[in-house]
Every structure is written in C-alpha cells, then in structure tokens.
Amino acid sequence: MRQLGSWVARAGVGFVQACVVAAVSMLVPAVWAAAVALGIWWGAGNPWSWTAPFVLVCVGTLALSRPVCRMIRFLVARWTATVIPAGYRQAGPVTRMSTGYWWNGFGYERSRRDAIMDQKWRTWWGDPATWRDLRFTGIAPLTAGVVAAFPPAAAASAVLALRLPVPAGRLVGALGLVVAVASAPYAWRTVEPVAVRFLRPSSAMALADRVEELTAQRADATVAQAAEIRRIERDLHDGAQARLVALGLSLATAEKLMETHPDQARALMRDARAGATASLTELRELIRGISPPVLNERGLVDAVRALALDVPLDVAVGAGAPLRLDPPIESAVYFGVAELLTNAVKHAHASRARVRLARDETGLVVEVEDDGRGGADVRADGGLAGLRRRLAVFDGILEITSPPGGPTHVRMTVPCESL
C-alpha cells in the first residue's frame, strides 16, 4: 500500500513537471502558431497580410528565447541538481571621457543612457549565447517538448473519450489515463539531456570566458599588489623611517653633548633607546601584516587560533587534521579570516564567533559565523569585495548569508591539490 501511494505521488508530481516543461518549451511555437492564425484571419491571399505575423514571429522569438532558456536551466537545476552555466557575456563599465562623451567599449555616445542602450544591444547581438538560445528554442519543442506533452495529451484525450456515449469511448479513455499515469514520472526527464547538450557553453565560449576571468583577476591582483606596496611605503615613511631619522639626530646630538653636558646626553641616549624599541616594534608589526611569522612557522590552523586570541571576541576555532597548503593560499585564507573577524567586531558588534576549517574532495573550506546584527553586503569598494577578488585569484568562492538581525555566515571555498 505504501508503494502504491509513493507511485501515485510520483505520478502526480511528474505530471505537473511534464506540464511545466511542455508549456515552457512550447512558448515560442505558440507565438508562431498565433502569427499563422493572424495571417490567415487577415487573408491568406494578400501577401501584405503576412507582414505583421512575420514581425510577430521575429520579435516574439528574439524576446522569448533567453527567458525560455533561463527557465529551462532553472527547472533542470531545481529538479535534477544539474547546473548548466549560462555563459552570457557581461557588459563592461560605461565611462565618461574628458571630452564629455561616454565610452561603452564599442563607441562614443553623447549621454550615458544612449551609451548603455548601445552597449546592451551590441553585447546581445554579438554574444554567441544569443544564437545558441535561438537554436535551442527550435530544438526543444521537437524533443523535450513533444515528450513532455505526452502525459497531458494522453490525459486530455482520455477525458474527451470518456465523454463519448459509445462503449469504445470508455475503453479508450481508460487506456489514455493508464498511459498518462504510467508516463508522467518519466516524460519530463528528457529535458535534462537536451538542455545539457544544447544549452551548455561551447568549449570556445568557455575558453573565452575563462580568459576574460583570468584577465580581470590579473588586473585585480596588480591593483592589490600596487596598493599593498603603497601601504608598506607609507607605513615605513611615516613610522619606522621617521623614528630612525630622529634616532640618528639624537645620537649625533648626544655625541656632541657627551663632554660638555653629560646629563643631557644621557637623556638623549635614553630617548634614542626608546625610539629604537618603538621602531623595532613597528617593523615587527609591519612584517606581521605582510606575512605573519606564526603562519610560516606553525601553519594555518595555529595561525588562526593565535589570531582568535587577539580579537576582542569569544572565538571558537575548530579544525580537523593539520592543514598544510601552498603559502599564497594560506596567506589569502588567513587574511580573509582576519577581515571577517574584524568586520564582526567593527560592524556587526558581535559577541561570539565560530571559525571552522576543513577539507573536502576539492580543497579547503573555511566557515566563519558570528552572532552580530547581520546585514553584511558586498560593495564594490568594500573589504568583502576585496576578499572575493583575492580568493578569485585561486579560483576560490566566497558565499555570504547575512540576513538583517543576524547571524552572519560566510563560507570560503578554495580548491587546492596540496592538501
């Protein structure tokens, strides 16, 4: 009895899924059928009567191709957990030049609105994914759409046959219901192989996207490196360098006063010693900001635990086996955890935090959660955006869940074969 109930539930869910797939796949053919009906209604003998239906077919197909393909990807990912990358080209920034014109990557326009519209259409027409979507809207109705329409068509024919007064109508109706129920759990599944085959980006498109991604990552790494060099120069110039210059002047003055005013010379020597100690402390802090010694000596897990002791939070650090990664990845993850804990103190006003480091089949997974007020978002010039770019250099992913009121949960995933 339980198996029968499970089968009925599967048949019901499958019937609904088949109806959805058939409806989505047949949207573009429905527009074509409407255009043909409109042309016949206006008069099939008049050639000018087909102008409006032709325009309707072109506009309807172009307007519906991308939404239909997005819906198919969403349904496949929702029902089968198979994610099909979209591979659409992203429009670049629109920049105003010193001449007053707006540059959109293709040409100059007088206004920002015109530049964005021109960029939008040029990107859309030049995107190979646009023509891939148009091809799919012609293939899907003849493959997945026809198969998915089988259960609802069988059910509709069964209902019509049961209304006939002849005895054969009942037999045909019962047979149609059996066919509809038996095929419902499987008819919609054809959409997955068809979508995977015809909607995934081609190797050339994937390679072009990867090149663009690596170019952007290289630019971000160059900018970050330049900013880090400027920070180091500023810290050295304003801190240790100024103290060392003052130290040299104090020692030169003390040397001159040593015979005539020994008390003043000793005072200057004491000040010079204090300045040397302060300079040494600043240099150590600067080195710690570049590459923490504990990270190099004891590894990522112990470095994060040492970091947790310096944060004014109740931080619990959990880790499995000791993790030894490549030094650049360890540094990126360490400073990422430091950024997240700093945000928890400074912005979220949290009282407790939890850090978990683990590894899976692909690499390192780091989760940071705090009990703050939440509402964290990734701004273009914020620290989280910088952290995302820093991880992207290693193909890492940053996922943030921070509803208003908290808690904030951040997951960093970094592929690494050295684990």
Short mmCIF file of C-alpha atoms in Angstrom, two decimals:
data_model
loop_
_atom_site.label_atom_id
_atom_site.label_comp_id
_atom_site.label_asym_id
_atom_site.label_seq_id
_atom_site.Cartn_x
_atom_site.Cartn_y
_atom_site.Cartn_z
CA MET A 1 0.00 0.00 0.00
CA ARG A 2 2.86 2.34 0.81
CA GLN A 3 4.49 1.61 -2.55
CA LEU A 4 1.22 2.36 -4.31
CA GLY A 5 0.93 5.70 -2.51
CA SER A 6 4.52 6.53 -3.40
CA TRP A 7 3.88 5.71 -7.04
CA VAL A 8 0.74 7.87 -7.10
CA ALA A 9 2.70 10.76 -5.58
CA ARG A 10 5.48 10.35 -8.13
CA ALA A 11 2.96 10.22 -10.94
CA GLY A 12 1.25 13.38 -9.71
CA VAL A 13 4.48 15.32 -9.33
CA GLY A 14 5.78 14.03 -12.65
CA PHE A 15 2.53 15.02 -14.38
CA VAL A 16 2.87 18.58 -13.10
CA GLN A 17 6.54 18.70 -14.10
CA ALA A 18 5.71 17.39 -17.58
CA CYS A 19 3.04 20.07 -17.98
CA VAL A 20 5.51 22.77 -16.94
CA VAL A 21 8.21 21.54 -19.33
CA ALA A 22 5.74 21.28 -22.18
CA ALA A 23 4.36 24.77 -21.52
CA VAL A 24 7.81 26.39 -21.34
CA SER A 25 9.11 24.53 -24.40
CA MET A 26 6.05 25.40 -26.47
CA LEU A 27 6.05 29.15 -25.73
CA VAL A 28 7.90 30.07 -28.92
CA PRO A 29 5.91 27.66 -31.15
CA ALA A 30 2.76 29.13 -29.62
CA VAL A 31 3.87 32.54 -30.86
CA TRP A 32 4.45 31.06 -34.30
CA ALA A 33 1.00 29.46 -34.31
CA ALA A 34 -0.58 32.75 -33.24
CA ALA A 35 1.22 34.54 -36.08
CA VAL A 36 -0.01 32.00 -38.61
CA ALA A 37 -3.57 32.29 -37.30
CA LEU A 38 -3.34 36.07 -37.52
CA GLY A 39 -2.14 35.89 -41.12
CA ILE A 40 -4.97 33.54 -42.10
CA TRP A 41 -7.51 35.74 -40.35
CA TRP A 42 -6.33 38.82 -42.21
CA GLY A 43 -6.45 36.97 -45.51
CA ALA A 44 -4.07 34.32 -46.74
CA GLY A 45 -4.31 35.52 -50.34
CA ASN A 46 -2.96 39.01 -49.64
CA PRO A 47 0.86 38.90 -49.35
CA TRP A 48 0.93 42.11 -47.30
CA SER A 49 -1.22 40.49 -44.63
CA TRP A 50 1.77 38.35 -43.61
CA THR A 51 4.00 41.31 -42.78
CA ALA A 52 2.65 41.74 -39.26
CA PRO A 53 2.74 37.98 -38.48
CA PHE A 54 6.33 37.84 -39.75
CA VAL A 55 7.30 40.71 -37.47
CA LEU A 56 5.46 39.00 -34.61
CA VAL A 57 7.41 35.78 -35.21
CA CYS A 58 10.78 37.56 -35.27
CA VAL A 59 10.14 39.81 -32.27
CA GLY A 60 8.46 37.08 -30.23
CA THR A 61 11.23 34.57 -30.89
CA LEU A 62 14.01 37.04 -30.05
CA ALA A 63 12.22 38.28 -26.93
CA LEU A 64 11.34 34.83 -25.55
CA SER A 65 14.48 32.86 -26.40
CA ARG A 66 16.57 33.98 -23.44
CA PRO A 67 13.76 33.83 -20.80
CA VAL A 68 12.80 30.34 -22.02
CA CYS A 69 16.38 29.10 -21.77
CA ARG A 70 16.79 30.63 -18.32
CA MET A 71 13.61 28.91 -17.16
CA ILE A 72 14.81 25.58 -18.55
CA ARG A 73 18.12 25.94 -16.72
CA PHE A 74 16.27 26.78 -13.51
CA LEU A 75 13.96 23.77 -13.83
CA VAL A 76 16.83 21.39 -14.58
CA ALA A 77 18.84 22.69 -11.63
CA ARG A 78 15.80 22.54 -9.32
CA TRP A 79 14.65 19.06 -10.27
CA THR A 80 17.89 17.24 -11.10
CA ALA A 81 20.59 19.33 -9.34
CA THR A 82 22.39 19.65 -12.69
CA VAL A 83 23.71 23.19 -13.05
CA ILE A 84 24.11 24.38 -16.63
CA PRO A 85 26.27 27.50 -16.90
CA ALA A 86 24.61 30.31 -18.81
CA GLY A 87 27.75 31.69 -20.42
CA TYR A 88 26.25 35.07 -21.27
CA ARG A 89 28.63 37.93 -21.91
CA GLN A 90 28.58 40.65 -19.29
CA ALA A 91 28.56 44.28 -20.32
CA GLY A 92 31.58 46.30 -19.26
CA PRO A 93 31.56 49.64 -17.46
CA VAL A 94 30.41 52.82 -19.15
CA THR A 95 32.95 55.62 -18.67
CA ARG A 96 32.66 59.33 -19.22
CA MET A 97 35.63 60.78 -21.06
CA SER A 98 37.22 64.19 -20.62
CA THR A 99 35.53 65.33 -23.84
CA GLY A 100 32.09 64.81 -22.26
CA TYR A 101 31.23 61.76 -24.38
CA TRP A 102 30.51 58.33 -22.88
CA TRP A 103 32.59 55.31 -23.89
CA ASN A 104 30.83 51.92 -23.65
CA GLY A 105 33.52 49.66 -25.07
CA PHE A 106 32.21 49.90 -28.64
CA GLY A 107 31.85 53.61 -29.38
CA TYR A 108 31.20 57.09 -28.01
CA GLU A 109 27.73 58.43 -27.19
CA ARG A 110 26.51 61.83 -26.08
CA SER A 111 24.63 60.58 -22.99
CA ARG A 112 25.05 57.76 -20.53
CA ARG A 113 21.62 56.37 -21.40
CA ASP A 114 22.48 56.16 -25.10
CA ALA A 115 25.82 54.54 -24.27
CA ILE A 116 24.16 51.89 -22.10
CA MET A 117 21.47 51.13 -24.68
CA ASP A 118 24.01 50.86 -27.49
CA GLN A 119 26.23 48.63 -25.35
CA LYS A 120 23.29 46.44 -24.38
CA TRP A 121 22.25 45.75 -27.98
CA ARG A 122 25.78 45.30 -29.27
CA THR A 123 26.57 42.85 -26.47
CA TRP A 124 23.32 40.97 -27.05
CA TRP A 125 23.77 40.68 -30.81
CA GLY A 126 27.45 39.79 -30.59
CA ASP A 127 27.01 37.17 -27.86
CA PRO A 128 27.26 33.60 -29.22
CA ALA A 129 24.92 32.55 -26.41
CA THR A 130 22.11 34.51 -28.10
CA TRP A 131 22.27 32.31 -31.18
CA ARG A 132 22.67 29.22 -29.01
CA ASP A 133 19.41 30.14 -27.24
CA LEU A 134 17.65 30.69 -30.57
CA ARG A 135 18.80 27.26 -31.72
CA PHE A 136 17.53 25.69 -28.52
CA THR A 137 14.08 27.27 -28.87
CA GLY A 138 13.76 25.47 -32.20
CA ILE A 139 15.11 22.14 -30.95
CA ALA A 140 13.40 21.94 -27.55
CA PRO A 141 9.77 21.77 -28.84
CA LEU A 142 10.64 18.87 -31.17
CA THR A 143 12.46 16.88 -28.49
CA ALA A 144 11.77 17.54 -24.81
CA GLY A 145 8.57 19.47 -25.54
CA VAL A 146 6.94 16.66 -27.53
CA VAL A 147 7.88 14.00 -24.99
CA ALA A 148 6.79 16.14 -22.02
CA ALA A 149 3.47 16.90 -23.72
CA PHE A 150 2.65 13.19 -23.96
CA PRO A 151 1.13 12.75 -20.45
CA PRO A 152 -1.10 15.87 -20.58
CA ALA A 153 -2.12 15.00 -24.15
CA ALA A 154 -2.99 11.44 -23.11
CA ALA A 155 -4.96 12.74 -20.12
CA ALA A 156 -6.84 15.24 -22.29
CA SER A 157 -7.68 12.58 -24.88
CA ALA A 158 -8.85 10.26 -22.09
CA VAL A 159 -11.19 12.91 -20.72
CA LEU A 160 -12.62 13.56 -24.19
CA ALA A 161 -13.02 9.84 -24.89
CA LEU A 162 -14.84 9.24 -21.60
CA ARG A 163 -17.43 11.85 -22.61
CA LEU A 164 -18.36 9.88 -25.74
CA PRO A 165 -21.57 7.86 -25.39
CA VAL A 166 -20.20 4.84 -27.26
CA PRO A 167 -18.77 1.91 -25.21
CA ALA A 168 -15.45 2.15 -27.02
CA GLY A 169 -15.02 5.63 -25.56
CA ARG A 170 -14.68 4.24 -22.05
CA LEU A 171 -12.03 1.76 -23.16
CA VAL A 172 -10.06 4.46 -24.99
CA GLY A 173 -10.45 6.81 -22.02
CA ALA A 174 -9.23 4.21 -19.53
CA LEU A 175 -6.29 3.36 -21.77
CA GLY A 176 -5.41 7.07 -22.08
CA LEU A 177 -5.47 7.51 -18.29
CA VAL A 178 -3.19 4.50 -17.85
CA VAL A 179 -0.76 5.84 -20.42
CA ALA A 180 -0.80 9.32 -18.83
CA VAL A 181 -0.18 7.99 -15.31
CA ALA A 182 2.48 5.50 -16.42
CA SER A 183 4.46 8.02 -18.47
CA ALA A 184 4.14 11.01 -16.10
CA PRO A 185 7.14 10.22 -13.84
CA TYR A 186 9.50 9.89 -16.83
CA ALA A 187 8.29 12.16 -19.63
CA TRP A 188 9.76 15.37 -18.22
CA ARG A 189 13.22 13.85 -17.71
CA THR A 190 14.15 14.24 -21.37
CA VAL A 191 14.61 17.95 -20.76
CA GLU A 192 17.85 17.35 -18.82
CA PRO A 193 19.96 15.68 -21.56
CA VAL A 194 18.56 18.03 -24.21
CA ALA A 195 19.39 21.10 -22.10
CA VAL A 196 22.85 19.81 -21.20
CA ARG A 197 23.58 19.04 -24.85
CA PHE A 198 22.34 22.27 -26.43
CA LEU A 199 22.43 24.90 -23.66
CA ARG A 200 25.87 24.48 -22.18
CA PRO A 201 28.55 26.87 -23.42
CA SER A 202 30.79 25.56 -26.15
CA SER A 203 34.47 24.96 -25.48
CA ALA A 204 35.36 28.16 -27.35
CA MET A 205 32.88 30.18 -25.29
CA ALA A 206 34.10 28.62 -22.04
CA LEU A 207 37.70 29.36 -23.03
CA ALA A 208 36.85 32.98 -23.89
CA ASP A 209 35.05 33.41 -20.56
CA ARG A 210 38.00 31.89 -18.74
CA VAL A 211 40.41 34.25 -20.49
CA GLU A 212 38.27 37.25 -19.53
CA GLU A 213 38.06 36.00 -15.96
CA LEU A 214 41.81 35.50 -15.71
CA THR A 215 42.41 38.92 -17.24
CA ALA A 216 40.18 40.53 -14.63
CA GLN A 217 41.88 38.54 -11.87
CA ARG A 218 45.30 39.63 -13.09
CA ALA A 219 44.17 43.25 -13.11
CA ASP A 220 42.78 42.91 -9.58
CA ALA A 221 45.99 41.25 -8.39
CA THR A 222 48.06 44.02 -9.94
CA VAL A 223 45.95 46.71 -8.31
CA ALA A 224 46.04 44.93 -4.95
CA GLN A 225 49.80 44.48 -5.17
CA ALA A 226 50.30 48.17 -6.01
CA ALA A 227 48.05 49.19 -3.11
CA GLU A 228 49.98 46.90 -0.75
CA ILE A 229 53.30 48.37 -1.88
CA ARG A 230 51.97 51.90 -1.31
CA ARG A 231 50.76 50.89 2.15
CA ILE A 232 54.17 49.46 3.07
CA GLU A 233 55.94 52.57 1.77
CA ARG A 234 53.57 54.83 3.71
CA ASP A 235 53.99 52.85 6.91
CA LEU A 236 57.76 52.88 6.58
CA HIS A 237 57.88 56.57 5.70
CA ASP A 238 55.51 57.74 8.44
CA GLY A 239 56.61 55.30 11.12
CA ALA A 240 59.92 53.47 11.26
CA GLN A 241 61.77 55.79 8.87
CA ALA A 242 60.83 58.92 10.80
CA ARG A 243 61.81 57.29 14.07
CA LEU A 244 65.17 56.13 12.67
CA VAL A 245 65.92 59.63 11.37
CA ALA A 246 65.08 61.05 14.78
CA LEU A 247 67.24 58.36 16.37
CA GLY A 248 70.23 59.39 14.22
CA LEU A 249 69.77 63.06 15.14
CA SER A 250 69.53 62.20 18.83
CA LEU A 251 72.72 60.14 18.70
CA ALA A 252 74.56 62.92 16.86
CA THR A 253 73.41 65.49 19.40
CA ALA A 254 74.32 63.21 22.31
CA GLU A 255 77.79 62.74 20.85
CA LYS A 256 78.33 66.49 20.85
CA LEU A 257 76.98 66.92 24.39
CA MET A 258 78.82 63.96 25.87
CA GLU A 259 81.77 66.03 27.24
CA THR A 260 80.06 69.34 28.00
CA HIS A 261 76.57 68.26 29.16
CA PRO A 262 76.65 64.57 30.09
CA ASP A 263 73.21 64.64 31.77
CA GLN A 264 71.54 65.90 28.62
CA ALA A 265 73.48 63.37 26.58
CA ARG A 266 72.30 60.50 28.78
CA ALA A 267 68.68 61.75 28.46
CA LEU A 268 69.05 61.80 24.69
CA MET A 269 70.50 58.29 24.77
CA ARG A 270 67.50 57.09 26.76
CA ASP A 271 65.15 58.70 24.26
CA ALA A 272 67.10 57.14 21.41
CA ARG A 273 66.84 53.72 23.02
CA ALA A 274 63.07 54.13 23.43
CA GLY A 275 62.83 55.24 19.80
CA ALA A 276 64.81 52.23 18.66
CA THR A 277 62.47 49.95 20.61
CA ALA A 278 59.41 51.64 19.11
CA SER A 279 60.90 51.37 15.61
CA LEU A 280 61.60 47.68 16.13
CA THR A 281 58.02 47.16 17.29
CA GLU A 282 56.63 48.96 14.23
CA LEU A 283 58.83 46.93 11.91
CA ARG A 284 57.64 43.73 13.52
CA GLU A 285 54.01 44.83 13.14
CA LEU A 286 54.68 45.67 9.50
CA ILE A 287 56.24 42.26 8.87
CA ARG A 288 53.34 40.60 10.66
CA GLY A 289 50.96 42.44 8.33
CA ILE A 290 52.84 41.20 5.27
CA SER A 291 53.48 37.61 6.33
CA PRO A 292 52.76 36.61 9.94
CA PRO A 293 55.65 34.57 11.36
CA VAL A 294 53.26 32.21 13.13
CA LEU A 295 51.71 31.39 9.75
CA ASN A 296 55.06 30.38 8.31
CA GLU A 297 56.23 28.52 11.40
CA ARG A 298 53.11 26.72 12.64
CA GLY A 299 50.67 26.61 9.74
CA LEU A 300 47.22 27.95 9.00
CA VAL A 301 45.25 26.39 11.86
CA ASP A 302 47.58 27.57 14.63
CA ALA A 303 47.84 30.99 12.97
CA VAL A 304 44.05 31.35 13.00
CA ARG A 305 43.97 30.25 16.66
CA ALA A 306 46.60 32.85 17.52
CA LEU A 307 44.57 35.42 15.63
CA ALA A 308 41.45 34.47 17.59
CA LEU A 309 43.26 35.21 20.85
CA ASP A 310 43.95 38.79 19.73
CA VAL A 311 40.35 39.53 18.69
CA PRO A 312 38.05 41.03 21.37
CA LEU A 313 35.52 38.27 20.78
CA ASP A 314 34.77 34.85 22.14
CA VAL A 315 36.07 32.96 19.10
CA ALA A 316 35.91 29.17 18.84
CA VAL A 317 38.23 27.66 16.23
CA GLY A 318 37.55 24.15 15.02
CA ALA A 319 39.69 22.14 12.62
CA GLY A 320 40.28 18.54 11.74
CA ALA A 321 43.64 17.23 10.73
CA PRO A 322 46.52 19.72 10.38
CA LEU A 323 46.32 21.59 7.12
CA ARG A 324 49.41 22.49 5.11
CA LEU A 325 48.73 24.46 1.96
CA ASP A 326 50.73 26.46 -0.51
CA PRO A 327 51.97 29.68 1.16
CA PRO A 328 49.99 32.07 -1.10
CA ILE A 329 46.74 30.22 -0.36
CA GLU A 330 47.48 30.12 3.37
CA SER A 331 48.12 33.85 3.37
CA ALA A 332 44.91 34.63 1.44
CA VAL A 333 42.78 32.48 3.75
CA TYR A 334 44.45 33.84 6.90
CA PHE A 335 43.87 37.46 5.96
CA GLY A 336 40.36 36.55 4.84
CA VAL A 337 39.56 35.19 8.30
CA ALA A 338 41.16 38.29 9.83
CA GLU A 339 38.96 40.52 7.65
CA LEU A 340 35.80 38.65 8.63
CA LEU A 341 36.58 38.74 12.36
CA THR A 342 37.39 42.44 12.13
CA ASN A 343 34.05 43.06 10.44
CA ALA A 344 32.31 41.06 13.18
CA VAL A 345 33.80 43.38 15.81
CA LYS A 346 33.66 46.68 13.94
CA HIS A 347 30.40 46.50 12.02
CA ALA A 348 28.32 43.61 13.34
CA HIS A 349 29.06 44.30 17.05
CA ALA A 350 29.14 40.56 17.68
CA SER A 351 29.99 38.93 20.99
CA ARG A 352 30.81 35.43 19.77
CA ALA A 353 32.19 33.94 16.59
CA ARG A 354 32.99 30.50 15.28
CA VAL A 355 35.66 29.55 12.74
CA ARG A 356 35.76 26.10 11.18
CA LEU A 357 38.48 24.86 8.83
CA ALA A 358 38.02 21.59 7.00
CA ARG A 359 38.85 19.94 3.73
CA ASP A 360 36.71 18.08 1.24
CA GLU A 361 37.29 16.36 -2.08
CA THR A 362 38.28 19.56 -3.88
CA GLY A 363 40.12 21.68 -1.37
CA LEU A 364 39.80 23.85 1.72
CA VAL A 365 36.51 25.01 3.22
CA VAL A 366 36.52 27.79 5.83
CA GLU A 367 33.34 28.88 7.58
CA VAL A 368 33.10 31.97 9.79
CA GLU A 369 29.91 32.69 11.71
CA ASP A 370 29.12 35.42 14.22
CA ASP A 371 26.08 36.42 16.28
CA GLY A 372 26.13 40.07 15.20
CA ARG A 373 23.36 42.18 13.75
CA GLY A 374 23.85 40.93 10.18
CA GLY A 375 23.07 42.89 7.06
CA ALA A 376 26.53 42.44 5.53
CA ASP A 377 26.64 43.13 1.80
CA VAL A 378 29.36 43.14 -0.82
CA ARG A 379 30.06 46.69 -2.00
CA ALA A 380 32.32 47.39 -4.94
CA ASP A 381 34.83 49.28 -2.78
CA GLY A 382 34.36 47.29 0.43
CA GLY A 383 36.52 44.77 2.20
CA LEU A 384 34.29 41.83 1.27
CA ALA A 385 34.63 42.64 -2.41
CA GLY A 386 38.39 42.76 -1.98
CA LEU A 387 38.31 39.42 -0.20
CA ARG A 388 36.25 37.93 -3.02
CA ARG A 389 38.77 39.18 -5.58
CA ARG A 390 41.66 37.86 -3.51
CA LEU A 391 40.11 34.40 -3.40
CA ALA A 392 39.18 34.50 -7.08
CA VAL A 393 42.88 34.54 -7.95
CA PHE A 394 42.96 30.93 -6.66
CA ASP A 395 39.52 30.05 -8.14
CA GLY A 396 38.09 30.45 -4.65
CA ILE A 397 34.45 31.22 -3.89
CA LEU A 398 33.04 33.49 -1.18
CA GLU A 399 29.42 32.88 -0.11
CA ILE A 400 27.75 35.24 2.37
CA THR A 401 24.48 34.73 4.22
CA SER A 402 23.71 37.72 6.41
CA PRO A 403 20.03 38.49 6.97
CA PRO A 404 19.13 41.65 8.93
CA GLY A 405 19.35 40.82 12.60
CA GLY A 406 21.94 38.12 12.04
CA PRO A 407 23.61 35.76 12.26
CA THR A 408 26.20 36.22 9.54
CA HIS A 409 27.59 33.08 7.94
CA VAL A 410 30.48 33.27 5.47
CA ARG A 411 31.83 30.29 3.58
CA MET A 412 35.16 30.39 1.75
CA THR A 413 35.98 27.55 -0.62
CA VAL A 414 39.44 27.32 -2.15
CA PRO A 415 40.44 24.43 -4.41
CA CYS A 416 43.87 23.15 -3.50
CA GLU A 417 45.61 19.93 -4.51
CA SER A 418 48.31 20.28 -1.87
CA LEU A 419 46.02 19.10 0.93
#
